[in-house]
Each structure stands twice: as C-alpha cells, then as structure tokens.
Short mmCIF file of C-alpha atoms and ligand atoms in Angstrom, two decimals:
data_model
loop_
_atom_site.label_atom_id
_atom_site.label_comp_id
_atom_site.label_asym_id
_atom_site.label_seq_id
_atom_site.Cartn_x
_atom_site.Cartn_y
_atom_site.Cartn_z
CA UNK A 338 8.44 34.17 43.33
CA UNK A 339 9.47 36.73 45.85
CA UNK A 340 12.75 38.27 46.83
CA UNK A 341 14.78 37.27 49.90
CA UNK A 342 17.42 39.46 51.50
CA UNK A 343 20.65 38.33 53.15
CA UNK A 344 21.86 41.07 55.48
CA UNK A 345 24.85 41.46 57.77
CA UNK A 346 23.61 41.74 61.34
CA UNK A 347 26.88 43.00 62.82
CA UNK A 348 29.87 45.03 61.57
CA UNK A 349 30.28 43.15 58.30
CA UNK A 350 32.40 40.06 57.60
CA UNK A 351 29.69 37.78 59.00
CA UNK A 352 30.21 35.18 56.28
CA UNK A 353 27.51 36.39 53.90
CA UNK A 354 29.48 35.17 50.86
CA UNK A 355 29.24 31.55 51.95
CA UNK A 356 25.56 31.91 52.90
CA UNK A 357 24.65 33.50 49.58
CA UNK A 358 26.59 30.91 47.64
CA UNK A 359 24.84 28.17 49.65
CA UNK A 360 21.38 29.60 48.89
CA UNK A 361 22.12 30.64 45.32
CA UNK A 362 21.72 27.10 44.01
CA UNK A 363 17.95 27.55 44.58
CA UNK A 364 17.55 31.05 43.16
CA UNK A 365 17.48 32.57 39.70
CA UNK A 366 19.30 35.77 40.47
CA UNK A 367 21.62 37.30 43.06
CA UNK A 368 21.66 41.09 43.26
CA UNK A 369 23.98 43.48 45.11
CA UNK A 370 22.30 46.65 46.36
CA UNK A 371 24.88 48.66 48.33
CA UNK A 372 28.54 49.29 48.97
CA UNK A 373 31.33 48.68 46.52
CA UNK A 374 34.69 46.98 46.48
CA UNK A 375 35.10 47.74 50.18
CA UNK A 376 33.30 44.41 50.56
CA UNK A 377 35.08 41.08 50.40
CA UNK A 378 33.00 37.93 50.11
CA UNK A 379 34.71 34.56 50.27
CA UNK A 380 33.12 31.66 48.42
CA UNK A 381 34.53 28.14 48.60
CA UNK A 382 33.26 25.58 46.09
CA UNK A 383 34.44 22.77 43.83
CA UNK A 384 36.26 25.28 41.58
CA UNK A 385 38.30 26.64 44.48
CA UNK A 386 38.23 29.68 46.78
CA UNK A 387 36.91 32.93 45.33
CA UNK A 388 37.29 36.33 46.94
CA UNK A 389 34.68 38.58 45.41
CA UNK A 390 34.50 42.32 45.97
CA UNK A 391 31.89 43.50 43.50
CA UNK A 392 30.50 40.57 41.55
CA UNK A 393 27.51 39.03 43.39
CA UNK A 394 28.48 35.79 45.13
CA UNK A 395 25.81 33.81 43.24
CA UNK A 396 27.81 34.08 40.02
CA UNK A 397 29.53 30.79 40.90
CA UNK A 398 26.30 28.89 40.10
CA UNK A 399 25.84 28.21 36.39
CA UNK A 400 22.22 29.36 36.08
CA UNK A 401 21.96 32.37 38.38
CA UNK A 402 22.02 35.93 37.05
CA UNK A 403 24.27 38.38 38.87
CA UNK A 404 23.02 41.95 39.09
CA UNK A 405 24.80 45.01 40.46
CA UNK A 406 22.08 47.46 41.41
CA UNK A 407 21.89 51.23 41.39
CA UNK A 408 22.84 51.50 45.07
CA UNK A 409 26.31 50.04 44.48
CA UNK A 410 29.33 52.21 43.68
CA UNK A 411 31.43 50.59 40.96
CA UNK A 412 35.15 50.86 40.39
CA UNK A 413 35.29 49.59 36.79
CA UNK A 414 38.99 48.63 37.01
CA UNK A 415 38.24 46.38 39.98
CA UNK A 416 35.17 44.92 38.32
CA UNK A 417 36.94 44.12 35.06
CA UNK A 418 39.87 42.60 36.95
CA UNK A 419 37.49 40.45 38.99
CA UNK A 420 35.58 39.31 35.91
CA UNK A 421 38.80 38.40 34.09
CA UNK A 422 40.03 36.48 37.11
CA UNK A 423 36.88 34.44 37.71
CA UNK A 424 36.17 33.75 34.05
CA UNK A 425 39.78 32.48 33.80
CA UNK A 426 38.84 29.98 36.49
CA UNK A 427 35.86 28.61 34.64
CA UNK A 428 33.00 30.82 35.90
CA UNK A 429 30.57 32.06 33.24
CA UNK A 430 30.30 35.84 33.61
CA UNK A 431 27.93 36.45 30.71
CA UNK A 432 24.93 36.59 33.08
CA UNK A 433 26.15 39.73 34.86
CA UNK A 434 24.25 43.02 34.58
CA UNK A 435 25.07 46.44 36.02
CA UNK A 436 22.58 49.20 36.67
CA UNK A 437 23.07 52.17 34.38
CA UNK A 438 22.15 54.22 37.48
CA UNK A 439 25.03 52.84 39.59
CA UNK A 440 27.64 55.46 40.45
CA UNK A 441 31.22 55.12 39.30
CA UNK A 442 34.17 55.37 41.68
CA UNK A 443 36.33 57.87 39.82
CA UNK A 444 40.14 58.11 40.20
CA UNK A 445 39.79 61.28 42.33
CA UNK A 446 37.52 59.45 44.79
CA UNK A 447 40.31 57.04 45.69
CA UNK A 448 42.80 59.91 46.07
CA UNK A 449 40.39 61.91 48.25
CA UNK A 450 39.51 58.91 50.44
CA UNK A 451 43.17 58.66 51.46
CA UNK A 452 43.63 62.41 52.02
CA UNK A 453 40.43 62.65 54.06
CA UNK A 454 41.47 59.75 56.26
CA UNK A 455 44.89 61.28 56.87
CA UNK A 456 43.27 64.58 57.76
CA UNK A 457 41.07 62.89 60.38
CA UNK A 458 44.19 61.98 62.34
CA UNK A 459 43.36 60.19 65.60
CA UNK A 460 39.66 60.19 64.67
CA UNK A 461 40.31 58.22 61.45
CA UNK A 462 37.45 55.91 60.47
CA UNK A 463 39.82 53.27 59.14
CA UNK A 464 38.20 53.23 55.70
CA UNK A 465 39.21 50.64 53.16
CA UNK A 466 40.73 53.43 51.04
CA UNK A 467 38.75 52.38 47.99
CA UNK A 468 37.02 55.73 47.37
CA UNK A 469 33.68 54.55 48.73
CA UNK A 470 32.85 57.56 50.95
CA UNK A 471 33.83 60.22 48.38
CA UNK A 472 31.82 58.42 45.66
CA UNK A 473 28.68 58.38 47.82
CA UNK A 474 29.31 62.01 48.81
CA UNK A 475 29.27 62.98 45.15
CA UNK A 476 26.13 60.91 44.60
CA UNK A 477 24.19 62.81 47.26
CA UNK A 478 25.98 66.03 46.25
CA UNK A 479 24.58 65.46 42.75
CA UNK A 480 27.96 65.58 41.05
CA UNK A 481 28.40 61.85 40.60
CA UNK A 482 29.17 60.04 37.35
CA UNK A 483 26.89 57.09 36.67
CA UNK A 484 27.51 54.02 34.54
CA UNK A 485 24.93 55.39 32.07
CA UNK A 486 26.87 58.68 31.86
CA UNK A 487 29.98 56.81 30.71
CA UNK A 488 28.00 55.70 27.67
CA UNK A 489 27.11 59.26 26.61
CA UNK A 490 30.51 60.66 25.60
CA UNK A 491 29.32 64.07 24.39
CA UNK A 492 27.62 64.85 27.67
CA UNK A 493 30.34 63.18 29.75
CA UNK A 494 33.31 65.31 28.61
CA UNK A 495 32.02 68.72 29.83
CA UNK A 496 30.61 67.08 32.95
CA UNK A 497 33.90 65.42 33.98
CA UNK A 498 35.88 68.52 32.99
CA UNK A 499 33.87 70.64 35.42
CA UNK A 500 33.90 68.11 38.24
CA UNK A 501 37.64 67.53 37.92
CA UNK A 502 38.37 71.27 38.16
CA UNK A 503 36.59 71.28 41.51
CA UNK A 504 38.23 68.06 42.73
CA UNK A 505 41.69 69.24 41.68
CA UNK A 506 41.17 72.46 43.60
CA UNK A 507 40.50 70.39 46.74
CA UNK A 508 43.41 68.02 46.08
CA UNK A 509 45.93 70.80 45.45
CA UNK A 510 44.71 73.68 47.63
CA UNK A 511 43.49 71.81 50.70
CA UNK A 512 45.67 68.72 50.70
CA UNK A 513 48.72 70.03 48.79
CA UNK A 514 48.54 67.05 46.45
CA UNK A 515 49.08 66.69 42.75
CA UNK A 516 46.28 67.50 40.33
CA UNK A 517 44.90 64.66 38.21
CA UNK A 518 45.27 65.20 34.45
CA UNK A 519 41.96 65.58 32.62
CA UNK A 520 43.21 63.52 29.67
CA UNK A 521 44.08 60.61 31.98
CA UNK A 522 40.65 60.68 33.60
CA UNK A 523 38.85 60.94 30.25
CA UNK A 524 40.96 58.12 28.78
CA UNK A 525 39.91 55.94 31.69
CA UNK A 526 36.27 56.86 31.12
CA UNK A 527 36.53 55.94 27.44
CA UNK A 528 38.00 52.55 28.26
CA UNK A 529 35.42 51.93 31.01
CA UNK A 530 32.58 52.82 28.63
CA UNK A 531 33.74 50.12 26.22
CA UNK A 532 34.25 47.60 29.01
CA UNK A 533 30.95 48.21 30.82
CA UNK A 534 28.66 48.75 27.81
CA UNK A 535 27.79 45.05 27.40
CA UNK A 536 26.67 44.85 31.04
CA UNK A 537 24.77 48.14 31.51
CA UNK A 538 21.01 47.69 31.88
CA UNK A 539 17.98 49.24 33.55
CA UNK A 540 18.30 46.64 36.30
CA UNK A 541 15.19 47.73 38.25
CA UNK A 542 13.18 46.60 35.21
CA UNK A 543 15.21 43.41 34.90
CA UNK A 544 14.47 42.52 38.53
CA UNK A 545 10.78 43.31 38.09
CA UNK A 546 10.68 41.08 35.01
CA UNK A 547 12.35 38.23 36.89
CA UNK A 548 9.84 38.52 39.74
CA UNK A 549 6.93 38.72 37.30
CA UNK A 550 8.17 35.49 35.69
CA UNK A 551 8.02 33.85 39.11
CA UNK A 552 11.80 33.77 39.47
CA UNK A 553 13.42 33.84 42.89
CA UNK A 554 15.72 36.80 43.59
CA UNK A 555 18.29 36.90 46.38
CA UNK A 556 19.32 40.34 47.63
CA UNK A 557 22.99 40.26 48.64
CA UNK A 558 23.92 42.59 51.47
CA UNK A 559 27.44 43.92 51.87
CA UNK A 560 28.96 45.25 55.11
CA UNK A 561 26.58 45.09 58.09
CA UNK A 562 23.79 46.91 59.88
CA UNK A 563 26.12 48.43 62.49
CA UNK A 564 28.07 50.07 59.64
CA UNK A 565 24.90 51.57 58.12
CA UNK A 566 25.20 55.31 57.42
CA UNK A 567 21.90 55.92 59.28
CA UNK A 568 21.66 53.11 61.77
CA UNK A 569 25.30 52.28 62.53
CA UNK A 570 27.76 53.71 65.02
CA UNK A 571 28.07 57.02 63.15
CA UNK A 572 30.54 58.42 62.09
CA UNK A 573 32.41 55.08 62.26
CA UNK A 574 30.32 53.64 59.48
CA UNK A 575 30.43 53.11 55.76
CA UNK A 576 28.65 55.55 53.46
CA UNK A 577 25.82 53.32 52.25
CA UNK A 578 22.78 51.53 53.73
CA UNK A 579 23.57 47.84 54.23
CA UNK A 580 20.31 47.29 56.17
CA UNK A 581 16.98 46.31 54.60
CA UNK A 582 15.92 49.83 53.58
CA UNK A 583 19.01 50.02 51.39
CA UNK A 584 17.83 46.97 49.47
CA UNK A 585 14.70 48.84 48.32
CA UNK A 586 16.41 52.09 47.37
CA UNK A 587 19.52 50.34 46.06
CA UNK A 588 17.54 48.28 43.57
CA UNK A 589 14.32 50.17 42.87
CA UNK A 590 12.43 47.35 44.54
CA UNK A 591 9.20 47.76 46.46
CA UNK A 592 9.13 46.31 49.98
CA UNK A 593 6.14 44.04 49.25
CA UNK A 594 8.36 42.03 46.92
CA UNK A 595 10.57 40.99 49.85
CA UNK A 596 9.16 38.06 51.74
CA UNK A 597 12.17 36.99 53.77
CA UNK A 598 14.97 38.87 55.50
CA UNK A 599 17.85 36.72 56.73
CA UNK A 600 20.15 38.24 59.33
CA UNK A 601 23.65 36.80 59.20
CA UNK A 602 25.54 36.83 62.50
CA UNK A 603 28.89 35.39 63.43
CA UNK A 604 28.91 33.32 66.62
CA UNK A 605 31.15 36.05 68.07
CA UNK A 606 31.79 39.65 66.96
CA UNK A 607 34.38 41.26 64.74
CA UNK A 608 34.96 44.78 63.59
CA UNK A 609 37.51 46.35 61.23
CA UNK A 610 38.59 49.96 61.49
CA UNK A 611 37.79 52.54 64.16
CA UNK A 612 34.76 53.06 66.38
CA UNK A 613 33.36 51.60 69.57
CA UNK A 614 32.77 47.87 70.04
CA UNK A 615 31.52 47.23 73.58
CA UNK A 616 32.10 43.48 73.71
CA UNK A 617 35.65 43.71 72.33
CA UNK A 618 38.28 41.37 73.79
CA UNK A 619 41.74 42.70 74.47
CA UNK A 620 43.16 39.50 75.89
CA UNK A 621 44.43 36.09 74.87
CA UNK A 622 40.92 34.81 74.16
CA UNK A 623 40.44 37.42 71.43
CA UNK A 624 43.84 36.57 70.00
CA UNK A 625 42.99 32.86 70.07
CA UNK A 626 39.77 33.47 68.12
CA UNK A 627 41.53 35.73 65.60
CA UNK A 628 44.23 33.16 64.91
CA UNK A 629 41.90 30.16 64.76
CA UNK A 630 39.39 31.96 62.55
CA UNK A 631 42.05 33.79 60.53
CA UNK A 632 40.18 37.03 61.09
CA UNK A 633 42.06 39.22 58.65
CA UNK A 634 40.25 41.42 56.12
CA UNK A 635 39.65 40.01 52.63
CA UNK A 636 39.89 43.50 51.14
CA UNK A 637 42.65 45.13 53.17
CA UNK A 638 44.34 42.27 55.03
CA UNK A 639 43.89 44.17 58.31
CA UNK A 640 43.57 42.18 61.54
CA UNK A 641 39.92 42.27 62.65
CA UNK A 642 39.04 43.28 66.19
CA UNK A 643 37.40 40.43 68.09
CA UNK A 644 34.68 40.37 70.73
CA UNK A 645 32.07 38.07 72.23
CA UNK A 646 28.62 38.00 70.68
CA UNK A 647 26.85 41.29 71.41
CA UNK A 648 23.19 40.56 72.15
CA UNK A 649 22.30 44.25 72.64
CA UNK A 650 23.61 45.13 69.18
CA UNK A 651 21.96 41.98 67.79
CA UNK A 652 18.55 42.96 69.14
CA UNK A 653 18.97 46.44 67.66
CA UNK A 654 19.89 44.94 64.32
CA UNK A 655 16.72 42.85 64.46
CA UNK A 656 14.69 45.99 65.21
CA UNK A 657 16.10 47.81 62.18
CA UNK A 658 15.75 44.90 59.74
CA UNK A 659 12.84 42.78 60.97
CA UNK A 660 14.71 39.55 60.34
CA UNK A 661 12.48 36.60 59.51
CA UNK A 662 15.32 34.17 60.10
CA UNK A 663 18.78 34.13 61.52
CA UNK A 664 21.95 32.59 60.07
CA UNK A 665 24.65 31.82 62.59
CA UNK A 666 28.12 31.40 61.10
CA UNK A 667 31.51 30.21 62.36
CA UNK A 668 30.10 28.32 65.32
CA UNK A 669 32.97 25.84 64.87
CA UNK A 670 35.49 28.53 65.83
CA UNK A 671 34.24 28.33 69.42
CA UNK A 672 34.79 24.55 69.61
CA UNK A 673 37.10 23.67 72.48
CA UNK A 674 36.56 26.82 74.56
CA UNK A 675 36.03 26.01 78.26
CA UNK A 676 33.29 28.62 78.39
CA UNK A 677 31.81 31.17 76.01
CA UNK A 678 30.34 34.57 76.79
CA UNK A 679 27.56 36.70 75.38
CA UNK A 680 27.02 40.38 76.08
CA UNK A 681 23.46 40.74 77.42
CA UNK A 682 23.51 44.42 78.41
CA UNK A 683 25.80 47.42 78.71
CA UNK A 684 26.76 49.35 81.79
CA UNK A 685 27.57 53.06 81.83
CA UNK A 686 28.48 54.85 85.04
CA UNK A 687 26.98 52.05 87.08
CA UNK A 688 23.67 52.15 85.18
CA UNK A 689 22.44 49.24 83.10
CA UNK A 690 21.59 49.93 79.47
CA UNK A 691 19.58 47.44 77.41
CA UNK A 692 19.48 49.43 74.18
CA UNK A 693 22.11 50.17 71.55
CA UNK A 694 22.63 53.93 71.93
CA UNK A 695 22.54 56.39 69.02
CA UNK A 696 25.22 58.50 70.69
CA UNK A 697 28.55 57.03 69.67
CA UNK A 698 30.33 58.79 72.55
CA UNK A 699 28.00 56.97 74.93
CA UNK A 700 28.52 53.69 73.07
CA UNK A 701 32.25 54.13 73.57
CA UNK A 702 31.70 54.31 77.34
CA UNK A 703 29.59 51.16 77.44
CA UNK A 704 31.06 48.30 79.43
CA UNK A 705 29.75 44.87 78.49
CA UNK A 706 27.66 42.84 80.93
CA UNK A 707 28.63 39.28 80.06
CA UNK A 708 26.77 36.09 80.69
CA UNK A 709 29.00 33.01 80.75
CA UNK A 710 27.86 29.74 79.24
CA UNK A 711 29.62 26.38 79.37
CA UNK A 712 31.71 25.57 76.30
CA UNK A 713 31.87 22.29 74.39
CA UNK A 714 34.72 19.91 73.55
CA UNK A 715 33.04 17.86 70.84
CA UNK A 716 33.45 19.49 67.42
CA UNK A 717 30.66 21.35 65.66
CA UNK A 718 32.95 21.69 62.63
CA UNK A 719 31.34 20.17 59.51
CA UNK A 720 28.19 19.09 61.42
CA UNK A 721 25.15 19.03 59.12
CA UNK A 722 22.27 18.11 61.49
CA UNK A 723 20.99 20.07 64.45
CA UNK A 724 20.70 16.83 66.41
CA UNK A 725 24.47 16.28 66.04
CA UNK A 726 25.38 19.53 67.77
CA UNK A 727 26.91 19.18 71.23
CA UNK A 728 24.31 20.03 73.92
CA UNK A 729 26.16 23.15 75.07
CA UNK A 730 26.62 24.41 71.51
CA UNK A 731 22.89 24.09 70.93
CA UNK A 732 22.21 25.92 74.22
CA UNK A 733 24.50 28.70 73.00
CA UNK A 734 22.59 28.95 69.71
CA UNK A 735 19.28 29.09 71.62
CA UNK A 736 20.58 31.89 73.85
CA UNK A 737 21.60 33.93 70.80
CA UNK A 738 18.17 33.37 69.24
CA UNK A 739 16.58 34.61 72.45
CA UNK A 740 18.77 37.71 72.65
CA UNK A 741 18.28 38.69 69.01
CA UNK A 742 14.62 37.70 69.02
CA UNK A 743 14.68 35.49 65.95
CA UNK A 744 14.95 31.77 65.14
CA UNK A 745 18.02 30.33 63.43
CA UNK A 746 17.22 28.96 59.98
CA UNK A 747 20.80 28.11 59.04
CA UNK A 748 23.92 27.34 61.07
CA UNK A 749 27.24 27.35 59.26
CA UNK A 750 29.85 24.95 60.61
CA UNK A 751 32.66 25.49 58.10
CA UNK A 752 33.55 27.41 54.94
CA UNK A 753 32.33 24.81 52.41
CA UNK A 754 28.77 24.69 51.05
CA UNK A 755 28.14 21.29 52.60
CA UNK A 756 29.29 22.38 56.07
CA UNK A 757 25.86 23.73 56.84
CA UNK A 758 22.91 22.87 59.08
CA UNK A 759 19.63 23.78 57.43
CA UNK A 760 17.43 24.14 60.49
CA UNK A 761 14.35 25.38 58.68
CA UNK A 762 13.58 26.07 55.03
CA UNK A 763 14.42 29.63 54.08
CA UNK A 764 12.31 29.85 50.94
CA UNK A 765 8.60 29.47 51.59
P1 IMP B 2269 34.63 52.51 53.82
O1 IMP B 2269 33.42 51.69 53.53
O2 IMP B 2269 35.83 52.07 53.03
O3 IMP B 2269 34.38 53.98 53.70
O4 IMP B 2269 35.03 52.26 55.35
C1 IMP B 2269 34.22 52.71 56.44
C2 IMP B 2269 34.24 51.72 57.58
O5 IMP B 2269 33.53 50.54 57.20
C3 IMP B 2269 35.63 51.26 58.01
O6 IMP B 2269 35.62 51.04 59.41
C4 IMP B 2269 35.80 49.94 57.29
O7 IMP B 2269 36.71 49.09 57.94
C5 IMP B 2269 34.37 49.40 57.36
N1 IMP B 2269 34.07 48.46 56.28
C6 IMP B 2269 33.80 48.75 54.99
N2 IMP B 2269 33.54 47.63 54.30
C7 IMP B 2269 33.64 46.62 55.16
C8 IMP B 2269 33.44 45.21 55.03
O8 IMP B 2269 33.12 44.66 53.98
N3 IMP B 2269 33.61 44.49 56.17
C9 IMP B 2269 33.93 45.05 57.36
N4 IMP B 2269 34.12 46.36 57.52
C10 IMP B 2269 33.97 47.13 56.43
#
C-alpha cells in the first residue's frame, strides 16, 4: 500500500494533528519527516486532549507505528518527557521508532537560538526558541550530532569536545554569554544514549519494509509550506522543508511511493512570529476570530496573527506540493459572520499581482484584494455530511477549492474525530 502525505498549506497550525489522528485509524504507520519540537499538534480523543510536539500524532491509535524520520531534529529531553506523559495517560509508546540519522538538538543549540534572535533586533524571526535553526545549521554545516552518534560513545566524546569548543567561543566571544561545561553536555549525551537506544532504528528501511508488506504509511507534515526554508517567505521561515520534497529527503522515501498529497488549510489564515502576511486583519474581526478559535500557540502560547483566507498563497502552495486533495479545517469558526472574505489577488503600487512573490520585501508591500461572500447563521459546527452544510458555507468551500485549484476531500467542523465531513475517500 502506498504512502500518503498530510502537509500544511499555510503558515502552520492548520489543524494537521486532528486530521492525522482522524486518518490514522486506517493506516499502519504515521511518520514525521521534518521540524522538531517547534511543532505543536493537538489531538482530541476519548482519552482526552493531547498536545504533541515530537511524537507522531498517530500514536494515539493502538495499532499504528510512530516513526520519527531522519529529517526531524530531536530534543531528547522533550521527547522523553512527552513519552512519559502520554504513556502515563494510557497510550502505548512501544511502537515508536527514531531514525538513527535524525539530528539531535544539543543544549548549545537552544542557547544560540535565543542569542541569535536577540541579535536580530527589529528583524527578529520570532522563532520558537527551541534550537531548531541552529540544529539544522549544524546539520548542513556537517557538525551535527545524530541519534546514531549518541550510541557510539568513543567516537562521540572527541566529536562533542571539538564542537563545544567552537560553540563556546561563539557564545562567549560574540554574545558575551557563559560557556557550557563539557562534562554537563557529555552527561546529557550519556543519559540520552540510554534513553533513545531502544527506539533508534534505520527507519528508511523500516518504512520500505512496511510498504513492501502492503502497509499504509501516513507522512505527517509539521509547520506549513509558507514556512518552508526554500519555498516560504524567506527569511521569515523555519529551517526545514515542510513541503512535499521534505517528505522524500526527510525519510529516505522515493516519490513514486507517495500516491496522495493532502493539503491542510484553515478556513482563514494564521501566522505566528514575524514576516509578511498580506491578508492579515488588524481590526475587531481578527480579534473576534482569535478569541473564538483560541488562536494561541500550542508550543509558545503566543497569540497568532489572523487574516482572511489567502487564495494567492493557497494557489502557490498547491503549485509547490501538487495536492491531490484538500482538507479544510475550522470552518465552524466562521459561523455567524455576516460576511466572509477571501484574498483573490494582491496589489502593489496600483498593479495587480496574481502570484505569491519570492521577494519578501515585495510580499510585505502587497495589499490584499478581497472578495466578499455572504456569511451563514446556521452552524457548521459538528456537521458530518456535506448536504447539511449551510448553502453559503458550501459556496465558501467551493470558492476556496477554485482558488487553490484542488477539491476538498475532508472538511473539519470541530476538534473531535467525529466532527468531520468525509467528502471523498482519501485512500484509493
Ligand atoms: P523556528 O522553527 O523555531 O526556527 O521558528 C521560525 C518561524 O517558524 C517562526 O516564525 C515560528 O513562529 C514559525 N514556526 C515554527 N514552528 C511553527 C509551528 O508549528 N506553527 C506555526 N509557526 C511555526
């Protein structure tokens, strides 16, 4: 059976956790391919509400394997804490595997993330402060520590000793901070090696084996396409590749194995941190959506910026990912609005722009061209059939499909698994 990807179509926080949990009942494995504990996926099921940062959202189903692929950066303290917490609440964590090629977020990465952000001043990216950027920098700089390295103590000690010398020079000489003690870092590594050893595997092989046995594999995206290091609004992006290409490199998976790519979009837009967001609302409507939807970050608690649905960005996201189906989430949040708007183009210096620009300075100058659609009073909340949607809500969904260029396969009408409209089958 083939693999299916679930990818954020916007700036992250699209509700992928719920979607993955909803689909995971019909799959054999859920695998994370990018990002780290900057992600926060909320899953609501009969055991309660789970906020997962690293463990794949499918873990809540009793039979699904959870795999953390090589493209993920792992903070072992966070992972162990998360595993302890969810196993204490009755979730079986024995089916979790971690790629021995996944990079480790080291203590100096977290320290450097904060110093680097401070140094950016007004141009701060608004990172989650979890060491994500510095860990990926070391990966591409070829001075990263991988999960497999933790398990080879004799090679690890000289390696970490050398890296820490360099990192301490940056921390003390550039930022005037306090050097990290080698013994503390090595003690951590020793503990992490013991803790992660039972989970470390060549996961690319594991995934191949699952596919060869005709098992269905769900690829769990984190963050969103507009935060992609290559395709997002650079430099206001994360340091990994949340879009479909990242799923191949982040797992060691060939593209032919992927037969479906689901793009998850919220019925409006949100963004956390810095960077342009053309359809952003700065008025009472934005505030009303934020309060009703409780748009505050799962990872950092920060208030999310709110905007109307951005069809230009959505079409671009479709271009980058080739979505085979769309998932629209949080439609119920727009219940009761007199009218709703969608951004259908941008305007810069009086000129209309139909494409999402690569130049972030230009993106920052883009004014949204909004189209206004009539709202709906009848609730969409908890609706489970397309035919039960209010006429105007359905018209809104159709307009989004048109703008993005892809049919909706799932519409989410609430946080619970059963608050879902399955428009079309996802798995073929
Ligand atoms: P970093 O990933 O911590 O380096 O943060 C880089 C940018 O990505 C910041 O604007 C963050 O707010 C944003 N970001 C990272 N992870 C998420 C996420 O899961 N949801 C939404 N935004 C995120």
